[in-house]
Amino acid sequence: MICIPVIANNLDDVLRDIAEASMVADIIEVRLDYLKNPDLKRILEGRTKPVIITNRPVREGGKFAGSEEERIALLKLAIQLQADYVDIEHDSIQHISRDTAHGISTKLIVSYHNFKETPDNLISLHQKLSQYGADIVKIVSYANTITDNVKVYRLLRQARGRVISFCMGEYGMISRILYKRFGSYLTFASLQKGKESAPGQISIQEFLHTYQAQRQDKGTDIYGLIGNPVSHSISPIIHNTIFKEMNFNSIYVPFKVDNIGDFIRAFRELDIKGYSVTIPHKESVINHLDEIDPTAKKIGAVNTVINRNGELVGFNTDYKAAIQVLENMSQAPDVKTGNDRLKEKYVTLLGAGGAARAISFGLQERGAQVTIVNRNFERAQSLARDVGCLSRKFEDLSGINTDILINATPVGMFPAVHETPIDKNNLKPNMLVFDTIYNPSETRLLREARARGCRIVGGLPMFVNQAAAQFELWTGIKPPLKLIEEIAFKKLVGE
Ligand code: NAP
């Protein structure tokens, strides 16, 4: 079930938010601690969805400013008025015994909140809280790292009875989204951005639309994006929409990962079916997988991981995706090069990271003459040695013979959209300019290249190709390219 908290500070706004939330939520939580002079009778009469009454003290992360007696009295009144649920903190539950609730249908939630960390002892904590005789135990903690979610997962797998549990904070977001798959009785989503009652709470719109999270059950396959940052990625909306359209019982979530080794080790327990990998883990993830596809090994970067019966296998879909884009954009085959459109083309590639590695190996394979230019020149030299091509410094750019210029650096990417990796005087009218950045869809580099008469292509077609290849590797089924293009375009340009 999805619960929307109402945190308005006056009765009119509370009643308005309850009415709005009732259209999408299964349960509404009314936070009395945000509200001045709460009129419980008005709040509860005429409700169309079950209501949880909560009156959180400051010590448990709430805002109630009155005395403890006043706070408890309001909760007792909620029980008398037959609220559907009353949330009572673990250190106050003795004030609301079963006798208080005798003969009344109100369900009691005994709750524990930890805003600092996710302790290791969640299971013993649950055992302790279960002894209070409440109908539901709620244990909510703060995630300081992505692996804290695994502690909640273990708790929910082992605990008997009804349990609400998830992690707060940005690192804990996945436990909120995957609540049914993990086994939590309910999860919380805000009515809209800005109306969150706790850190890391996502909006109901994001929950239902980006994650299609209402479709999950205990058997749903989990996929996700490993990276840092991951919050602006459009991969979740793309893969979740395809999963829905193609009727897969699967969900795709963002994993914000600091330590790739710890993450891969800890999440094997969750049997994640596949990963996308992005900045900064494409190279370092290789050391933590069971097998690497020979091409990805040669490239030295993995952007896709498949789980084959527990064995994690790494692939690279970036290189084919980029080469496809360049082949489509290159002129029709001429007599000299036959069908190979990139053969003997002079390519200047800016960057020497994961994307540049993939693209340079692909180009070399197609017979292009590649020159790598990178801020850190040693890194350019090292990649050029691995690939068997040339390397030059940024200051030499004007002297490099270039048919195709590729930007594989993040310079010009959102939010620094005013930046560009090179001076526009280096752009010549006969060049093809490919910027791998897809947000924004047209970068400053591309705008300047267009103005100087170059043919241009942005990162979106590459992104679409690599996402489709990833989906096919995970599921064995080709997804509709048109749909991926539409979702990506709407998300990037339509917003
Ligand atoms: P990465 O491994 O972190 O490499 C980043 C590269 O950019 C490095 O060579 C780095 O140079 C260079 N760089 C970073 N900041 C710079 C700056 N301020 N000035 C000059 N050079 C700078 O990242 P990646 O995975 O290769 O991604 C690079 C770009 O490719 C990103 O913009 C990403 O969006 C894009 N990409 C697009 C797609 C797609 O599907 N369209 C797929 C993959 C990647 P140093 O070595 O000097 O640090």
Coordinates of C-alpha atoms and ligand atoms in Angstrom, one line a residue:
M1 CA 0.0 0.0 0.0
I2 CA 1.1 3.6 -0.7
C3 CA 0.6 6.1 2.1
I4 CA 0.7 9.8 1.5
P5 CA 1.6 12.0 4.5
V6 CA -0.3 15.2 5.0
I7 CA 1.9 17.9 6.7
A8 CA -0.2 21.1 6.3
N9 CA -0.3 23.4 9.3
N10 CA -3.9 24.5 9.2
L11 CA -7.2 22.6 9.0
D12 CA -8.3 23.9 5.6
D13 CA -5.1 22.8 3.9
V14 CA -5.1 19.5 5.7
L15 CA -8.7 18.7 4.5
R16 CA -7.7 19.8 0.9
D17 CA -4.6 17.7 0.9
I18 CA -6.5 14.7 2.3
A19 CA -9.0 15.0 -0.5
E20 CA -6.3 15.2 -3.1
A21 CA -4.2 12.4 -1.7
S22 CA -7.3 10.2 -1.4
M23 CA -7.5 10.1 -5.2
V24 CA -4.1 8.3 -5.6
A25 CA -3.1 6.8 -2.2
D26 CA -4.3 3.7 -0.4
I27 CA -3.8 5.3 3.0
I28 CA -3.3 8.9 4.3
E29 CA -1.2 9.8 7.2
V30 CA -2.2 12.9 9.0
R31 CA 0.7 14.5 10.9
L32 CA -0.9 16.3 13.9
D33 CA 2.5 17.6 15.0
Y34 CA 2.6 19.9 11.9
L35 CA -0.9 21.3 12.6
K36 CA -2.0 24.1 14.9
N37 CA -5.2 23.3 17.0
P38 CA -6.0 20.0 15.3
D39 CA -9.8 19.3 14.9
L40 CA -9.6 15.5 14.9
K41 CA -13.4 15.1 14.4
R42 CA -13.4 17.1 11.2
I43 CA -10.3 15.3 10.0
L44 CA -11.7 11.9 10.4
E45 CA -15.4 12.4 9.4
G46 CA -16.2 11.9 5.8
R47 CA -12.8 10.3 5.0
T48 CA -12.8 8.0 1.9
K49 CA -9.5 6.3 2.6
P50 CA -8.1 4.8 5.8
V51 CA -6.2 7.4 7.9
I52 CA -3.1 7.0 10.1
I53 CA -3.0 9.5 12.9
T54 CA 0.6 10.4 14.0
N55 CA 1.7 13.0 16.5
R56 CA 5.5 12.8 16.3
P57 CA 7.6 14.4 19.2
V58 CA 10.8 16.2 18.3
R59 CA 12.9 13.4 19.8
E60 CA 11.6 11.1 17.0
G61 CA 12.1 13.7 14.2
G62 CA 8.6 15.3 14.6
K63 CA 7.4 18.8 15.4
F64 CA 5.0 18.5 18.3
A65 CA 5.6 21.5 20.6
G66 CA 3.2 20.8 23.5
S67 CA 3.6 18.6 26.6
E68 CA 3.9 14.8 26.4
E69 CA 0.5 14.5 28.1
E70 CA -1.2 16.7 25.4
R71 CA 0.5 14.7 22.7
I72 CA -0.7 11.3 24.1
A73 CA -4.2 12.7 24.8
L74 CA -4.6 13.5 21.1
L75 CA -3.6 10.0 20.1
K76 CA -6.1 8.6 22.7
L77 CA -8.8 10.8 21.2
A78 CA -8.0 9.5 17.7
I79 CA -8.6 6.0 19.0
Q80 CA -11.9 7.0 20.5
L81 CA -12.9 8.6 17.2
Q82 CA -12.0 5.3 15.5
A83 CA -9.1 6.4 13.4
D84 CA -8.1 3.5 11.2
Y85 CA -4.5 3.5 12.5
V86 CA -2.6 5.3 15.3
D87 CA 1.2 5.5 15.2
I88 CA 2.7 5.5 18.6
E89 CA 6.4 5.7 19.4
H90 CA 8.1 2.7 21.0
D91 CA 9.0 4.8 24.1
S92 CA 5.3 5.9 24.6
I93 CA 3.4 2.7 23.8
Q94 CA 2.9 2.0 27.5
H95 CA 0.5 4.9 27.6
I96 CA -1.8 3.4 24.9
S97 CA -2.4 -0.1 26.1
R98 CA -4.7 -2.6 24.5
D99 CA -7.4 -1.5 27.1
T100 CA -7.4 2.0 25.6
A101 CA -8.1 0.4 22.2
H102 CA -10.5 -2.3 23.6
G103 CA -13.5 -2.9 21.5
I104 CA -12.3 -0.4 18.9
S105 CA -11.2 -1.2 15.4
T106 CA -8.1 1.2 15.4
K107 CA -4.9 -0.6 14.6
L108 CA -1.8 0.3 16.5
I109 CA 1.5 1.0 14.9
V110 CA 4.5 0.9 17.2
S111 CA 7.3 2.9 15.6
Y112 CA 11.1 3.4 15.9
H113 CA 12.9 6.2 14.0
N114 CA 16.7 6.6 13.7
F115 CA 17.7 9.8 11.8
K116 CA 21.5 9.1 12.2
E117 CA 22.1 5.6 10.9
T118 CA 20.8 2.1 10.2
P119 CA 22.0 0.1 13.1
D120 CA 23.1 -3.6 12.6
N121 CA 20.6 -4.9 15.2
L122 CA 17.4 -4.3 13.3
I123 CA 16.2 -7.9 13.8
S124 CA 16.6 -7.8 17.6
L125 CA 15.0 -4.4 17.6
H126 CA 12.0 -5.8 15.8
Q127 CA 11.8 -8.7 18.3
K128 CA 11.7 -6.1 21.1
L129 CA 9.1 -4.0 19.5
S130 CA 6.9 -7.0 18.6
Q131 CA 6.5 -7.7 22.3
Y132 CA 4.3 -4.5 22.8
G133 CA 1.3 -6.2 21.2
A134 CA 0.8 -3.6 18.5
D135 CA -0.8 -4.7 15.1
I136 CA 2.2 -3.3 13.1
V137 CA 5.8 -2.7 13.8
K138 CA 7.5 0.3 12.1
I139 CA 11.3 0.5 11.9
V140 CA 12.7 3.4 9.9
S141 CA 16.4 4.3 9.9
Y142 CA 18.8 6.6 8.0
A143 CA 21.0 5.1 5.2
N144 CA 24.5 6.5 5.1
T145 CA 25.5 4.1 2.4
I146 CA 23.6 2.1 -0.2
T147 CA 24.4 -1.2 1.6
D148 CA 22.3 -0.1 4.6
N149 CA 19.3 -1.1 2.5
V150 CA 20.4 -4.7 2.7
K151 CA 19.9 -4.6 6.5
V152 CA 16.3 -3.6 5.9
Y153 CA 15.9 -6.3 3.3
R154 CA 17.1 -8.9 5.7
L155 CA 14.8 -7.7 8.4
L156 CA 11.8 -7.8 6.2
R157 CA 12.7 -11.3 4.9
Q158 CA 13.0 -12.7 8.5
A159 CA 10.4 -10.8 10.5
R160 CA 7.0 -12.4 11.2
G161 CA 3.8 -10.3 11.2
R162 CA 3.2 -6.9 9.7
V163 CA 6.3 -4.7 9.4
I164 CA 6.8 -1.3 7.9
S165 CA 10.5 -0.7 7.2
F166 CA 12.7 1.3 4.9
C167 CA 15.7 3.6 5.0
M168 CA 15.5 7.4 4.9
G169 CA 17.9 9.7 2.9
E170 CA 19.1 9.7 -0.7
Y171 CA 20.9 6.3 -0.2
G172 CA 17.7 4.8 1.2
M173 CA 15.4 5.7 -1.7
I174 CA 15.5 2.2 -3.2
S175 CA 14.0 0.6 -0.1
R176 CA 11.1 3.0 -0.3
I177 CA 10.5 2.2 -4.0
L178 CA 11.1 -1.6 -3.7
Y179 CA 8.8 -1.9 -0.6
K180 CA 6.6 -4.7 -1.9
R181 CA 9.5 -6.7 -3.3
F182 CA 11.2 -6.3 0.1
G183 CA 8.0 -7.1 2.0
S184 CA 7.1 -3.9 3.8
Y185 CA 3.4 -3.5 4.7
L186 CA 3.4 0.0 3.2
T187 CA 5.6 2.8 1.9
F188 CA 5.4 6.6 1.9
A189 CA 5.3 9.0 -1.0
S190 CA 4.8 12.7 -0.9
L191 CA 1.7 14.4 -2.4
Q192 CA 4.1 16.5 -4.5
K193 CA 7.7 17.8 -4.4
G194 CA 8.2 20.0 -1.3
K195 CA 5.6 18.1 0.8
E196 CA 7.9 15.4 2.0
S197 CA 7.5 14.4 5.7
A198 CA 11.0 12.7 5.8
P199 CA 14.3 12.8 3.9
G200 CA 14.5 10.7 0.7
Q201 CA 10.7 10.5 0.2
I202 CA 9.9 10.6 -3.5
S203 CA 6.7 12.1 -4.9
I204 CA 3.7 10.0 -5.7
Q205 CA 4.0 11.1 -9.4
E206 CA 7.6 9.8 -9.6
F207 CA 6.7 6.7 -7.7
L208 CA 3.9 5.8 -10.0
H209 CA 5.2 7.2 -13.3
T210 CA 9.1 6.9 -13.3
Y211 CA 9.2 3.7 -11.4
Q212 CA 5.8 2.1 -12.2
A213 CA 6.3 0.9 -8.6
Q214 CA 2.6 -0.2 -8.1
R215 CA 3.2 -3.0 -10.5
Q216 CA 5.7 -4.9 -8.3
D217 CA 5.1 -7.9 -6.1
K218 CA 7.3 -10.2 -4.1
G219 CA 8.6 -12.0 -7.3
T220 CA 9.5 -8.8 -9.3
D221 CA 12.9 -8.9 -10.9
I222 CA 15.1 -6.0 -9.9
Y223 CA 17.4 -4.1 -12.4
G224 CA 19.2 -0.9 -11.8
L225 CA 21.7 1.8 -12.6
I226 CA 25.1 1.9 -10.7
G227 CA 26.6 5.3 -10.6
N228 CA 27.2 8.5 -8.7
P229 CA 25.4 10.8 -9.2
V230 CA 22.3 9.0 -10.5
S231 CA 19.5 11.3 -9.5
H232 CA 19.2 13.0 -13.0
S233 CA 19.4 9.8 -15.0
I234 CA 16.6 9.2 -17.5
S235 CA 17.3 5.4 -17.5
P236 CA 14.7 4.6 -14.8
I237 CA 11.8 6.1 -16.8
I238 CA 13.0 4.4 -20.0
H239 CA 13.5 0.9 -18.7
N240 CA 10.4 1.0 -16.4
T241 CA 8.2 2.1 -19.3
I242 CA 9.5 -0.6 -21.6
F243 CA 9.0 -3.2 -18.8
K244 CA 5.4 -2.1 -18.5
E245 CA 4.7 -1.9 -22.2
M246 CA 6.3 -5.3 -22.8
N247 CA 4.6 -6.9 -19.7
F248 CA 7.7 -7.8 -17.8
N249 CA 7.4 -8.2 -14.0
S250 CA 10.5 -6.1 -13.5
I251 CA 11.5 -2.8 -12.0
Y252 CA 14.6 -0.6 -12.6
V253 CA 16.0 1.7 -9.8
P254 CA 19.0 4.0 -9.3
F255 CA 21.8 2.8 -7.0
K256 CA 23.9 5.7 -5.8
V257 CA 27.2 3.8 -5.2
D258 CA 30.4 5.1 -3.5
N259 CA 32.3 1.8 -3.0
I260 CA 31.7 -0.5 -6.0
G261 CA 33.2 -3.6 -4.4
D262 CA 31.1 -3.3 -1.2
F263 CA 28.0 -2.7 -3.3
I264 CA 28.4 -5.7 -5.6
R265 CA 29.2 -8.0 -2.7
A266 CA 26.2 -6.9 -0.6
F267 CA 23.6 -6.9 -3.3
R268 CA 24.3 -10.4 -4.6
E269 CA 21.9 -11.4 -1.8
L270 CA 19.1 -9.5 -3.6
D271 CA 19.7 -11.4 -6.8
I272 CA 19.6 -8.2 -9.0
K273 CA 19.0 -9.4 -12.5
G274 CA 21.0 -6.7 -14.4
Y275 CA 22.8 -3.4 -14.0
S276 CA 23.6 -0.4 -16.2
V277 CA 26.9 1.1 -15.1
T278 CA 27.8 4.8 -15.4
I279 CA 30.3 7.4 -14.2
P280 CA 32.5 6.7 -12.3
H281 CA 32.3 2.9 -12.1
K282 CA 32.6 1.7 -15.7
E283 CA 36.2 0.7 -15.4
S284 CA 36.4 -0.2 -11.7
V285 CA 33.4 -2.5 -11.8
I286 CA 35.4 -5.0 -13.9
N287 CA 37.4 -6.3 -10.8
H288 CA 34.2 -7.3 -9.0
L289 CA 32.4 -9.3 -11.7
D290 CA 32.7 -13.1 -12.3
E291 CA 33.2 -12.9 -16.1
I292 CA 33.8 -10.2 -18.7
D293 CA 32.8 -10.4 -22.3
P294 CA 36.0 -10.4 -24.5
T295 CA 35.1 -7.0 -26.2
A296 CA 34.4 -5.3 -22.9
K297 CA 37.6 -6.8 -21.6
K298 CA 39.6 -5.4 -24.6
I299 CA 37.9 -2.0 -24.1
G300 CA 38.5 -2.0 -20.4
A301 CA 35.1 -0.7 -19.5
V302 CA 31.7 -2.3 -18.7
N303 CA 28.4 -0.5 -18.9
T304 CA 26.1 -3.5 -18.7
V305 CA 26.0 -6.4 -16.3
I306 CA 23.8 -9.5 -16.6
N307 CA 23.1 -12.0 -13.8
R308 CA 23.4 -15.5 -15.3
N309 CA 22.2 -17.8 -12.5
G310 CA 24.1 -15.9 -9.9
E311 CA 27.2 -15.2 -12.0
L312 CA 27.7 -11.5 -12.9
V313 CA 28.9 -11.0 -16.5
G314 CA 30.0 -7.6 -17.8
F315 CA 29.4 -6.2 -21.3
N316 CA 29.9 -3.0 -23.2
T317 CA 27.0 -1.6 -25.3
D318 CA 28.4 1.9 -25.6
Y319 CA 30.9 1.1 -28.4
K320 CA 28.4 -0.5 -30.8
A321 CA 25.8 2.3 -30.0
A322 CA 28.3 5.0 -30.8
I323 CA 29.7 3.3 -34.0
Q324 CA 26.1 2.8 -35.2
V325 CA 25.4 6.6 -34.8
L326 CA 28.7 7.5 -36.7
E327 CA 28.0 5.0 -39.5
N328 CA 24.4 6.4 -39.9
M329 CA 25.8 10.0 -40.0
S330 CA 28.7 9.3 -42.3
Q331 CA 28.3 9.9 -46.0
A332 CA 27.3 7.1 -48.4
P333 CA 30.0 4.5 -49.1
D334 CA 32.4 5.6 -51.8
V335 CA 34.5 3.4 -54.1
K336 CA 37.6 3.8 -52.0
T337 CA 36.1 2.6 -48.8
G338 CA 33.5 0.1 -50.0
N339 CA 30.8 -0.4 -47.4
D340 CA 33.0 0.6 -44.5
R341 CA 31.9 4.2 -43.9
L342 CA 34.4 5.0 -41.2
K343 CA 37.5 3.5 -42.9
E344 CA 40.4 6.0 -43.2
K345 CA 38.3 8.8 -41.7
Y346 CA 40.3 11.1 -39.5
V347 CA 38.7 11.1 -36.1
T348 CA 39.6 13.5 -33.2
L349 CA 38.3 12.1 -29.9
L350 CA 38.1 14.4 -26.9
G351 CA 38.4 12.5 -23.6
A352 CA 40.1 9.3 -22.4
G353 CA 37.5 7.9 -19.9
G354 CA 35.1 5.0 -20.2
A355 CA 33.1 6.4 -23.2
A356 CA 36.2 7.4 -25.0
R357 CA 37.7 3.9 -24.5
A358 CA 34.6 2.2 -26.0
I359 CA 34.4 4.6 -28.9
S360 CA 38.1 4.5 -29.8
F361 CA 38.2 0.7 -29.8
G362 CA 35.1 0.6 -32.1
L363 CA 36.6 3.2 -34.5
Q364 CA 40.0 1.4 -34.6
E365 CA 38.1 -1.8 -35.5
R366 CA 36.4 0.0 -38.4
G367 CA 39.8 1.3 -39.8
A368 CA 39.4 4.9 -38.8
Q369 CA 42.5 7.0 -38.0
V370 CA 41.9 8.1 -34.4
T371 CA 43.7 10.8 -32.4
I372 CA 42.9 11.0 -28.7
V373 CA 43.0 14.4 -27.0
N374 CA 42.6 14.6 -23.3
R375 CA 43.1 17.1 -20.4
N376 CA 45.3 14.6 -18.6
F377 CA 47.7 13.9 -21.4
E378 CA 49.2 10.7 -19.8
R379 CA 45.8 9.2 -19.8
A380 CA 45.4 10.1 -23.5
Q381 CA 48.8 8.4 -24.2
S382 CA 47.9 5.3 -22.3
L383 CA 44.6 4.9 -24.1
A384 CA 46.3 5.5 -27.4
R385 CA 48.8 2.8 -26.6
D386 CA 46.0 0.3 -25.7
V387 CA 44.1 1.1 -28.9
G388 CA 47.0 1.5 -31.2
C389 CA 46.3 5.1 -32.3
L390 CA 47.7 8.6 -31.8
S391 CA 47.4 11.1 -28.9
R392 CA 47.8 14.9 -28.9
K393 CA 47.4 17.7 -26.5
F394 CA 44.5 20.2 -26.4
E395 CA 46.7 23.0 -27.6
D396 CA 47.6 21.1 -30.7
L397 CA 43.9 20.8 -31.8
S398 CA 44.0 23.3 -34.7
G399 CA 46.8 21.3 -36.4
I400 CA 45.0 18.0 -36.3
N401 CA 43.4 16.8 -39.6
T402 CA 39.8 16.0 -38.6
D403 CA 36.8 14.6 -40.5
I404 CA 34.9 13.6 -37.4
L405 CA 35.2 15.4 -34.0
I406 CA 33.8 13.5 -31.0
N407 CA 33.3 14.9 -27.5
A408 CA 33.5 12.2 -24.9
T409 CA 34.0 14.5 -22.0
P410 CA 31.2 15.8 -19.7
V411 CA 32.1 19.5 -20.7
G412 CA 28.8 21.2 -21.7
M413 CA 26.6 18.7 -19.8
F414 CA 23.7 19.9 -17.6
P415 CA 23.9 22.0 -15.5
A416 CA 27.1 23.6 -16.9
V417 CA 25.5 24.1 -20.3
H418 CA 27.4 27.3 -21.2
E419 CA 30.7 25.4 -21.3
T420 CA 32.3 23.8 -24.4
P421 CA 35.4 21.6 -24.7
I422 CA 37.0 23.5 -27.6
D423 CA 37.3 26.9 -29.2
K424 CA 34.8 27.3 -32.1
N425 CA 37.6 28.3 -34.4
N426 CA 38.7 24.7 -34.5
L427 CA 35.4 23.7 -36.1
K428 CA 35.5 23.5 -40.0
P429 CA 32.5 23.3 -42.3
N430 CA 33.2 19.9 -43.7
M431 CA 33.4 18.2 -40.2
L432 CA 30.9 15.8 -38.6
V433 CA 30.6 16.8 -34.9
F434 CA 29.3 14.2 -32.5
D435 CA 28.7 15.2 -28.9
T436 CA 28.1 12.1 -26.7
I437 CA 26.3 14.3 -24.1
Y438 CA 22.5 13.9 -24.2
N439 CA 21.5 16.4 -21.6
P440 CA 21.0 19.0 -23.0
S441 CA 20.1 17.5 -26.4
E442 CA 21.9 20.3 -28.2
T443 CA 25.1 21.4 -26.4
R444 CA 27.0 24.6 -27.0
L445 CA 29.5 22.7 -29.0
L446 CA 26.8 21.5 -31.3
R447 CA 25.2 24.9 -31.6
E448 CA 28.6 26.4 -32.6
A449 CA 29.4 23.6 -35.0
R450 CA 26.0 24.0 -36.7
A451 CA 26.6 27.8 -37.1
R452 CA 30.0 27.0 -38.7
G453 CA 28.3 24.7 -41.2
C454 CA 29.3 21.3 -39.7
R455 CA 27.0 18.3 -39.7
I456 CA 26.1 17.6 -36.1
V457 CA 24.7 14.7 -33.9
G458 CA 24.0 14.7 -30.2
G459 CA 24.2 11.9 -27.6
L460 CA 20.6 10.9 -27.6
P461 CA 20.7 8.4 -30.5
M462 CA 23.8 6.7 -28.9
F463 CA 21.9 6.7 -25.6
V464 CA 18.9 5.1 -27.2
N465 CA 21.0 2.5 -29.0
Q466 CA 22.9 1.5 -25.9
A467 CA 19.7 1.3 -23.7
A468 CA 18.1 -0.9 -26.3
A469 CA 21.2 -3.2 -26.5
Q470 CA 21.2 -3.4 -22.7
F471 CA 17.6 -4.4 -22.6
E472 CA 18.1 -7.1 -25.2
L473 CA 21.1 -8.5 -23.2
W474 CA 19.0 -8.7 -20.0
T475 CA 15.8 -10.1 -21.5
G476 CA 16.8 -11.6 -24.9
I477 CA 14.1 -9.4 -26.5
K478 CA 14.6 -6.3 -28.7
P479 CA 12.7 -3.4 -27.3
P480 CA 10.9 -0.9 -29.6
L481 CA 13.5 1.8 -30.5
K482 CA 10.8 4.3 -31.3
L483 CA 9.4 4.1 -27.8
I484 CA 12.8 4.6 -26.2
E485 CA 13.3 7.6 -28.4
E486 CA 9.9 9.1 -27.6
I487 CA 10.4 8.7 -23.8
A488 CA 13.9 10.1 -23.9
F489 CA 13.0 13.0 -26.1
K490 CA 9.9 13.9 -23.9
K491 CA 11.9 13.7 -20.7
L492 CA 14.8 15.8 -22.0
V493 CA 13.2 18.3 -24.4
G494 CA 9.5 18.2 -23.3
E495 CA 10.1 19.1 -19.7
Ligands
NAP1 P1 34.7 9.3 -17.4 O1 35.1 7.9 -17.5 O2 34.6 9.9 -16.0 O3 35.7 10.2 -18.3 C1 35.6 11.6 -18.4 C2 36.5 12.2 -19.4 O4 36.3 13.5 -19.5 C3 38.0 12.1 -19.0 O5 38.8 11.9 -20.1 C4 38.2 13.5 -18.3 O6 39.6 13.9 -18.5 C5 37.4 14.3 -19.2 N1 37.0 15.5 -18.5 C6 36.2 15.6 -17.4 N2 36.1 16.9 -17.0 C7 36.8 17.6 -17.9 C8 37.0 19.0 -18.1 N3 36.4 19.9 -17.2 N4 37.7 19.5 -19.1 C9 38.3 18.6 -20.0 N5 38.1 17.2 -19.9 C10 37.4 16.8 -18.9 O7 33.3 9.5 -18.1 P2 32.6 8.7 -19.3 O8 31.8 7.6 -18.8 O9 33.7 8.4 -20.3 O10 31.6 9.8 -19.9 C11 32.1 10.9 -20.6 C12 30.9 11.6 -21.3 O11 30.4 10.7 -22.2 C13 29.8 12.1 -20.5 O12 29.4 13.4 -20.9 C14 28.7 11.2 -20.7 O13 27.4 11.8 -20.6 C15 29.0 10.8 -22.1 N6 28.4 9.4 -22.4 C16 27.3 9.4 -23.2 C17 26.7 8.2 -23.5 C18 25.5 8.1 -24.4 O14 24.9 7.1 -24.5 N7 25.2 9.2 -25.1 C19 27.2 7.0 -23.0 C20 28.3 7.1 -22.2 C21 28.9 8.3 -21.9 P3 40.7 13.6 -17.4 O15 41.2 12.2 -17.8 O16 41.7 14.7 -17.6 O17 40.1 13.6 -16.1

